[in-house]
PDB file of C-alpha atoms in Angstrom:
ATOM      1  CA  MET O   1     -26.714   0.154  19.480  1.00 93.00           C
ATOM      2  CA  LYS O   2     -23.717  -1.355  21.211  1.00 95.00           C
ATOM      3  CA  CYS O   3     -20.369  -1.956  19.551  1.00 97.00           C
ATOM      4  CA  ILE O   4     -17.296  -4.058  20.273  1.00 97.00           C
ATOM      5  CA  PHE O   5     -13.991  -2.812  18.886  1.00 97.00           C
ATOM      6  CA  LEU O   6     -12.099  -6.036  18.330  1.00 97.00           C
ATOM      7  CA  ASP O   7      -8.392  -6.681  17.850  1.00 95.00           C
ATOM      8  CA  ILE O   8      -7.322 -10.148  16.687  1.00 94.00           C
ATOM      9  CA  ASP O   9      -3.539 -10.690  16.987  1.00 91.00           C
ATOM     10  CA  GLY O  10      -2.589 -11.172  20.619  1.00 91.00           C
ATOM     11  CA  VAL O  11      -6.233 -11.793  21.493  1.00 95.00           C
ATOM     12  CA  PHE O  12      -6.798 -15.002  19.514  1.00 95.00           C
ATOM     13  CA  ASN O  13      -3.200 -15.640  18.399  1.00 93.00           C
ATOM     14  CA  THR O  14      -0.820 -15.605  21.347  1.00 89.00           C
ATOM     15  CA  THR O  15       2.920 -15.224  21.560  1.00 86.00           C
ATOM     16  CA  ALA O  16       3.080 -18.697  23.135  1.00 85.00           C
ATOM     17  CA  ASP O  17       4.203 -21.686  21.121  1.00 85.00           C
ATOM     18  CA  ASN O  18       0.742 -23.294  21.065  1.00 87.00           C
ATOM     19  CA  ASN O  19      -0.945 -25.329  18.367  1.00 94.00           C
ATOM     20  CA  LYS O  20      -1.958 -22.908  15.615  1.00 93.00           C
ATOM     21  CA  ILE O  21      -4.448 -23.003  12.789  1.00 92.00           C
ATOM     22  CA  HIS O  22      -3.932 -20.859   9.700  1.00 93.00           C
ATOM     23  CA  THR O  23      -6.979 -19.513   7.877  1.00 93.00           C
ATOM     24  CA  LYS O  24      -7.016 -17.662   4.589  1.00 91.00           C
ATOM     25  CA  PHE O  25      -9.687 -16.258   2.337  1.00 89.00           C
ATOM     26  CA  ASN O  26      -8.775 -13.737  -0.350  1.00 87.00           C
ATOM     27  CA  ASN O  27      -6.667 -11.071   1.380  1.00 86.00           C
ATOM     28  CA  ILE O  28      -7.612 -12.043   4.959  1.00 91.00           C
ATOM     29  CA  ARG O  29      -5.089 -14.320   6.632  1.00 91.00           C
ATOM     30  CA  ILE O  30      -5.454 -15.091  10.314  1.00 93.00           C
ATOM     31  CA  VAL O  31      -3.497 -17.414  12.569  1.00 92.00           C
ATOM     32  CA  PHE O  32      -5.373 -18.635  15.636  1.00 94.00           C
ATOM     33  CA  ASP O  33      -4.343 -20.579  18.690  1.00 93.00           C
ATOM     34  CA  VAL O  34      -6.447 -23.721  18.272  1.00 94.00           C
ATOM     35  CA  ASP O  35      -7.764 -23.320  21.826  1.00 94.00           C
ATOM     36  CA  LEU O  36      -8.912 -19.730  21.179  1.00 95.00           C
ATOM     37  CA  LEU O  37     -10.670 -20.136  17.833  1.00 95.00           C
ATOM     38  CA  ASN O  38     -14.002 -20.986  19.452  1.00 95.00           C
ATOM     39  CA  TYR O  39     -13.890 -17.768  21.506  1.00 96.00           C
ATOM     40  CA  PHE O  40     -13.446 -15.808  18.282  1.00 96.00           C
ATOM     41  CA  LEU O  41     -16.477 -17.458  16.720  1.00 96.00           C
ATOM     42  CA  ASP O  42     -18.458 -17.200  19.972  1.00 96.00           C
ATOM     43  CA  ILE O  43     -18.007 -13.433  20.053  1.00 96.00           C
ATOM     44  CA  PHE O  44     -19.446 -13.083  16.565  1.00 96.00           C
ATOM     45  CA  LYS O  45     -22.336 -15.455  17.328  1.00 96.00           C
ATOM     46  CA  PHE O  46     -23.053 -13.624  20.584  1.00 95.00           C
ATOM     47  CA  CYS O  47     -23.042 -10.263  18.829  1.00 96.00           C
ATOM     48  CA  LYS O  48     -25.348 -11.533  16.098  1.00 95.00           C
ATOM     49  CA  GLU O  49     -27.816 -12.942  18.664  1.00 94.00           C
ATOM     50  CA  ASN O  50     -27.751  -9.754  20.755  1.00 94.00           C
ATOM     51  CA  LYS O  51     -27.633  -7.186  17.940  1.00 94.00           C
ATOM     52  CA  ILE O  52     -24.218  -5.893  18.957  1.00 96.00           C
ATOM     53  CA  MET O  53     -22.053  -4.459  16.203  1.00 97.00           C
ATOM     54  CA  ILE O  54     -18.356  -5.274  15.754  1.00 97.00           C
ATOM     55  CA  TYR O  55     -15.689  -2.921  14.462  1.00 97.00           C
ATOM     56  CA  ILE O  56     -12.472  -4.743  13.545  1.00 96.00           C
ATOM     57  CA  THR O  57      -9.437  -2.765  14.695  1.00 94.00           C
ATOM     58  CA  SER O  58      -6.782  -5.386  14.035  1.00 91.00           C
ATOM     59  CA  SER O  59      -3.884  -4.725  11.677  1.00 87.00           C
ATOM     60  CA  ILE O  60      -5.215  -7.752   9.795  1.00 86.00           C
ATOM     61  CA  ALA O  61      -7.978  -5.393   8.615  1.00 86.00           C
ATOM     62  CA  ILE O  62      -5.572  -3.299   6.524  1.00 85.00           C
ATOM     63  CA  ASN O  63      -6.806  -3.093   2.938  1.00 87.00           C
ATOM     64  CA  THR O  64      -9.958  -5.103   3.668  1.00 91.00           C
ATOM     65  CA  THR O  65     -13.656  -4.253   3.592  1.00 93.00           C
ATOM     66  CA  ILE O  66     -16.740  -5.293   5.516  1.00 95.00           C
ATOM     67  CA  TYR O  67     -17.677  -7.394   2.498  1.00 95.00           C
ATOM     68  CA  ASP O  68     -14.305  -9.224   2.650  1.00 95.00           C
ATOM     69  CA  TRP O  69     -14.916 -10.116   6.290  1.00 95.00           C
ATOM     70  CA  GLU O  70     -18.483 -11.278   5.707  1.00 95.00           C
ATOM     71  CA  TRP O  71     -17.226 -13.604   2.970  1.00 95.00           C
ATOM     72  CA  TYR O  72     -14.304 -14.741   5.114  1.00 95.00           C
ATOM     73  CA  PHE O  73     -16.738 -15.921   7.809  1.00 95.00           C
ATOM     74  CA  LYS O  74     -19.111 -17.487   5.326  1.00 95.00           C
ATOM     75  CA  GLU O  75     -16.454 -19.369   3.387  1.00 94.00           C
ATOM     76  CA  THR O  76     -14.113 -20.274   6.253  1.00 94.00           C
ATOM     77  CA  PHE O  77     -16.550 -21.052   9.074  1.00 95.00           C
ATOM     78  CA  ARG O  78     -19.949 -21.271   7.355  1.00 95.00           C
ATOM     79  CA  LEU O  79     -21.043 -18.473   9.690  1.00 94.00           C
ATOM     80  CA  ASN O  80     -23.302 -15.641   8.553  1.00 96.00           C
ATOM     81  CA  VAL O  81     -22.133 -12.401  10.151  1.00 96.00           C
ATOM     82  CA  ASN O  82     -23.823 -10.138   7.619  1.00 95.00           C
ATOM     83  CA  GLY O  83     -25.090  -6.985   9.243  1.00 94.00           C
ATOM     84  CA  ILE O  84     -23.015  -7.056  12.435  1.00 96.00           C
ATOM     85  CA  ILE O  85     -19.665  -5.756  11.169  1.00 96.00           C
ATOM     86  CA  LEU O  86     -19.930  -1.999  11.470  1.00 96.00           C
ATOM     87  CA  GLY O  87     -16.537  -1.356   9.948  1.00 94.00           C
ATOM     88  CA  VAL O  88     -12.856  -2.176   9.694  1.00 93.00           C
ATOM     89  CA  ASP O  89      -9.860   0.019  10.401  1.00 89.00           C
ATOM     90  CA  TYR O  90      -8.401  -0.561   6.962  1.00 78.00           C
ATOM     91  CA  LYS O  91      -5.865   2.277   7.140  1.00 78.00           C
ATOM     92  CA  GLN O  92      -4.282   1.966  10.609  1.00 76.00           C
ATOM     93  CA  ASN O  93      -2.931   5.504  10.273  1.00 78.00           C
ATOM     94  CA  LEU O  94      -3.870   6.819  13.751  1.00 80.00           C
ATOM     95  CA  ASP O  95      -3.396   5.800  17.357  1.00 89.00           C
ATOM     96  CA  ARG O  96      -5.944   3.030  17.838  1.00 93.00           C
ATOM     97  CA  GLY O  97      -7.661   4.917  20.660  1.00 94.00           C
ATOM     98  CA  LEU O  98      -8.063   7.993  18.468  1.00 94.00           C
ATOM     99  CA  ALA O  99      -9.292   5.914  15.520  1.00 94.00           C
ATOM    100  CA  ILE O 100     -11.913   4.341  17.803  1.00 96.00           C
ATOM    101  CA  GLN O 101     -12.925   7.761  19.117  1.00 96.00           C
ATOM    102  CA  ASN O 102     -13.353   8.973  15.527  1.00 95.00           C
ATOM    103  CA  VAL O 103     -15.728   6.065  14.869  1.00 96.00           C
ATOM    104  CA  LEU O 104     -17.648   6.864  18.057  1.00 97.00           C
ATOM    105  CA  ASP O 105     -17.897  10.520  17.017  1.00 97.00           C
ATOM    106  CA  TYR O 106     -19.104   9.561  13.540  1.00 97.00           C
ATOM    107  CA  TYR O 107     -21.765   7.206  14.931  1.00 97.00           C
ATOM    108  CA  LYS O 108     -22.550   9.301  18.029  1.00 96.00           C
ATOM    109  CA  GLU O 109     -26.299   9.041  17.454  1.00 97.00           C
ATOM    110  CA  GLU O 110     -26.203   5.270  16.900  1.00 96.00           C
ATOM    111  CA  ILE O 111     -23.579   3.863  19.298  1.00 96.00           C
ATOM    112  CA  LYS O 112     -24.884   4.127  22.839  1.00 94.00           C
ATOM    113  CA  ASP O 113     -22.309   1.875  24.499  1.00 95.00           C
ATOM    114  CA  TYR O 114     -19.065   0.179  23.500  1.00 96.00           C
ATOM    115  CA  LEU O 115     -16.287  -2.127  24.600  1.00 96.00           C
ATOM    116  CA  ILE O 116     -12.699  -2.427  23.357  1.00 97.00           C
ATOM    117  CA  ILE O 117     -10.917  -5.804  23.328  1.00 97.00           C
ATOM    118  CA  ASP O 118      -7.191  -5.472  22.652  1.00 96.00           C
ATOM    119  CA  ASP O 119      -3.830  -6.786  23.805  1.00 96.00           C
ATOM    120  CA  SER O 120      -1.998  -3.494  23.398  1.00 93.00           C
ATOM    121  CA  ILE O 121      -3.752  -0.590  25.049  1.00 94.00           C
ATOM    122  CA  SER O 122      -0.933   1.953  25.309  1.00 93.00           C
ATOM    123  CA  ASP O 123      -2.413   3.927  22.402  1.00 92.00           C
ATOM    124  CA  ILE O 124      -5.996   3.379  23.621  1.00 96.00           C
ATOM    125  CA  LYS O 125      -6.042   4.146  27.342  1.00 94.00           C
ATOM    126  CA  ASP O 126      -5.394   7.871  26.884  1.00 93.00           C
ATOM    127  CA  TYR O 127      -8.639   8.162  24.910  1.00 95.00           C
ATOM    128  CA  HIS O 128     -11.009   5.741  26.678  1.00 96.00           C
ATOM    129  CA  ASP O 129     -12.059   4.905  30.228  1.00 94.00           C
ATOM    130  CA  GLU O 130     -10.492   1.786  31.678  1.00 93.00           C
ATOM    131  CA  TYR O 131     -13.869   0.107  32.234  1.00 92.00           C
ATOM    132  CA  LYS O 132     -14.485   0.263  28.466  1.00 95.00           C
ATOM    133  CA  ILE O 133     -11.375  -1.830  27.758  1.00 96.00           C
ATOM    134  CA  ILE O 134     -10.678  -5.526  28.187  1.00 96.00           C
ATOM    135  CA  GLU O 135      -6.895  -5.762  28.083  1.00 96.00           C
ATOM    136  CA  ILE O 136      -5.773  -9.179  26.888  1.00 97.00           C
ATOM    137  CA  ASP O 137      -2.435 -10.675  27.886  1.00 95.00           C
ATOM    138  CA  ASN O 138      -0.916 -11.696  24.539  1.00 93.00           C
ATOM    139  CA  ARG O 139       0.918 -14.600  26.163  1.00 93.00           C
ATOM    140  CA  TYR O 140      -2.395 -16.316  26.898  1.00 94.00           C
ATOM    141  CA  GLY O 141      -4.952 -14.637  24.672  1.00 95.00           C
ATOM    142  CA  ILE O 142      -8.564 -14.134  25.612  1.00 97.00           C
ATOM    143  CA  THR O 143      -9.692 -16.236  28.577  1.00 96.00           C
ATOM    144  CA  ILE O 144     -12.987 -17.577  29.836  1.00 95.00           C
ATOM    145  CA  LEU O 145     -12.977 -14.778  32.434  1.00 95.00           C
ATOM    146  CA  ASP O 146     -12.582 -12.177  29.682  1.00 95.00           C
ATOM    147  CA  MET O 147     -15.483 -13.781  27.823  1.00 95.00           C
ATOM    148  CA  GLU O 148     -17.666 -13.777  30.940  1.00 94.00           C
ATOM    149  CA  TYR O 149     -16.860 -10.090  31.497  1.00 92.00           C
ATOM    150  CA  LEU O 150     -17.737  -9.347  27.873  1.00 93.00           C
ATOM    151  CA  TYR O 151     -21.102 -11.118  28.259  1.00 92.00           C
ATOM    152  CA  LEU O 152     -21.785  -9.417  31.580  1.00 89.00           C
ATOM    153  CA  ILE O 153     -21.167  -5.835  30.507  1.00 82.00           C
ATOM    154  CA  THR O 154     -22.734  -5.998  27.050  1.00 80.00           C
ATOM    155  CA  ILE O 155     -26.100  -7.439  28.085  1.00 71.00           C
ATOM    156  CA  ASP O 156     -28.652  -5.003  29.507  1.00 64.00           C
TER     157      ASP O 156
END
């Protein structure tokens, strides 16, 4: 299987003073730039259609479960993502790159390829090859070029 390790803040919620939308379901609260919300949903739809797993690495994942996220998508966006969320980094107690490597080690028989999408790679780049990382500029968030790159490198 393939897996995308996905950050949220800085990727879909920029530091710019753009129009924002606030979402909340149980203990998951996410602020999105209005213009980037569709990219967020598109990634999950794309992964579902192409059987690519997602591991949520965002600090928003602290104290949450896969079940929480599945319900968040169902109740907030009417989107069924059941079965594509491999896990969430609910502790955030390690360098992100090391935490991702631990997941890859744990699922070494299952995960054959992966991609990391994050706006802060200083604690990732020491553990992972540069071509496995899409670094997002948190002033602008994910762009159409980032999305095209994601599609290009995750499809066989």
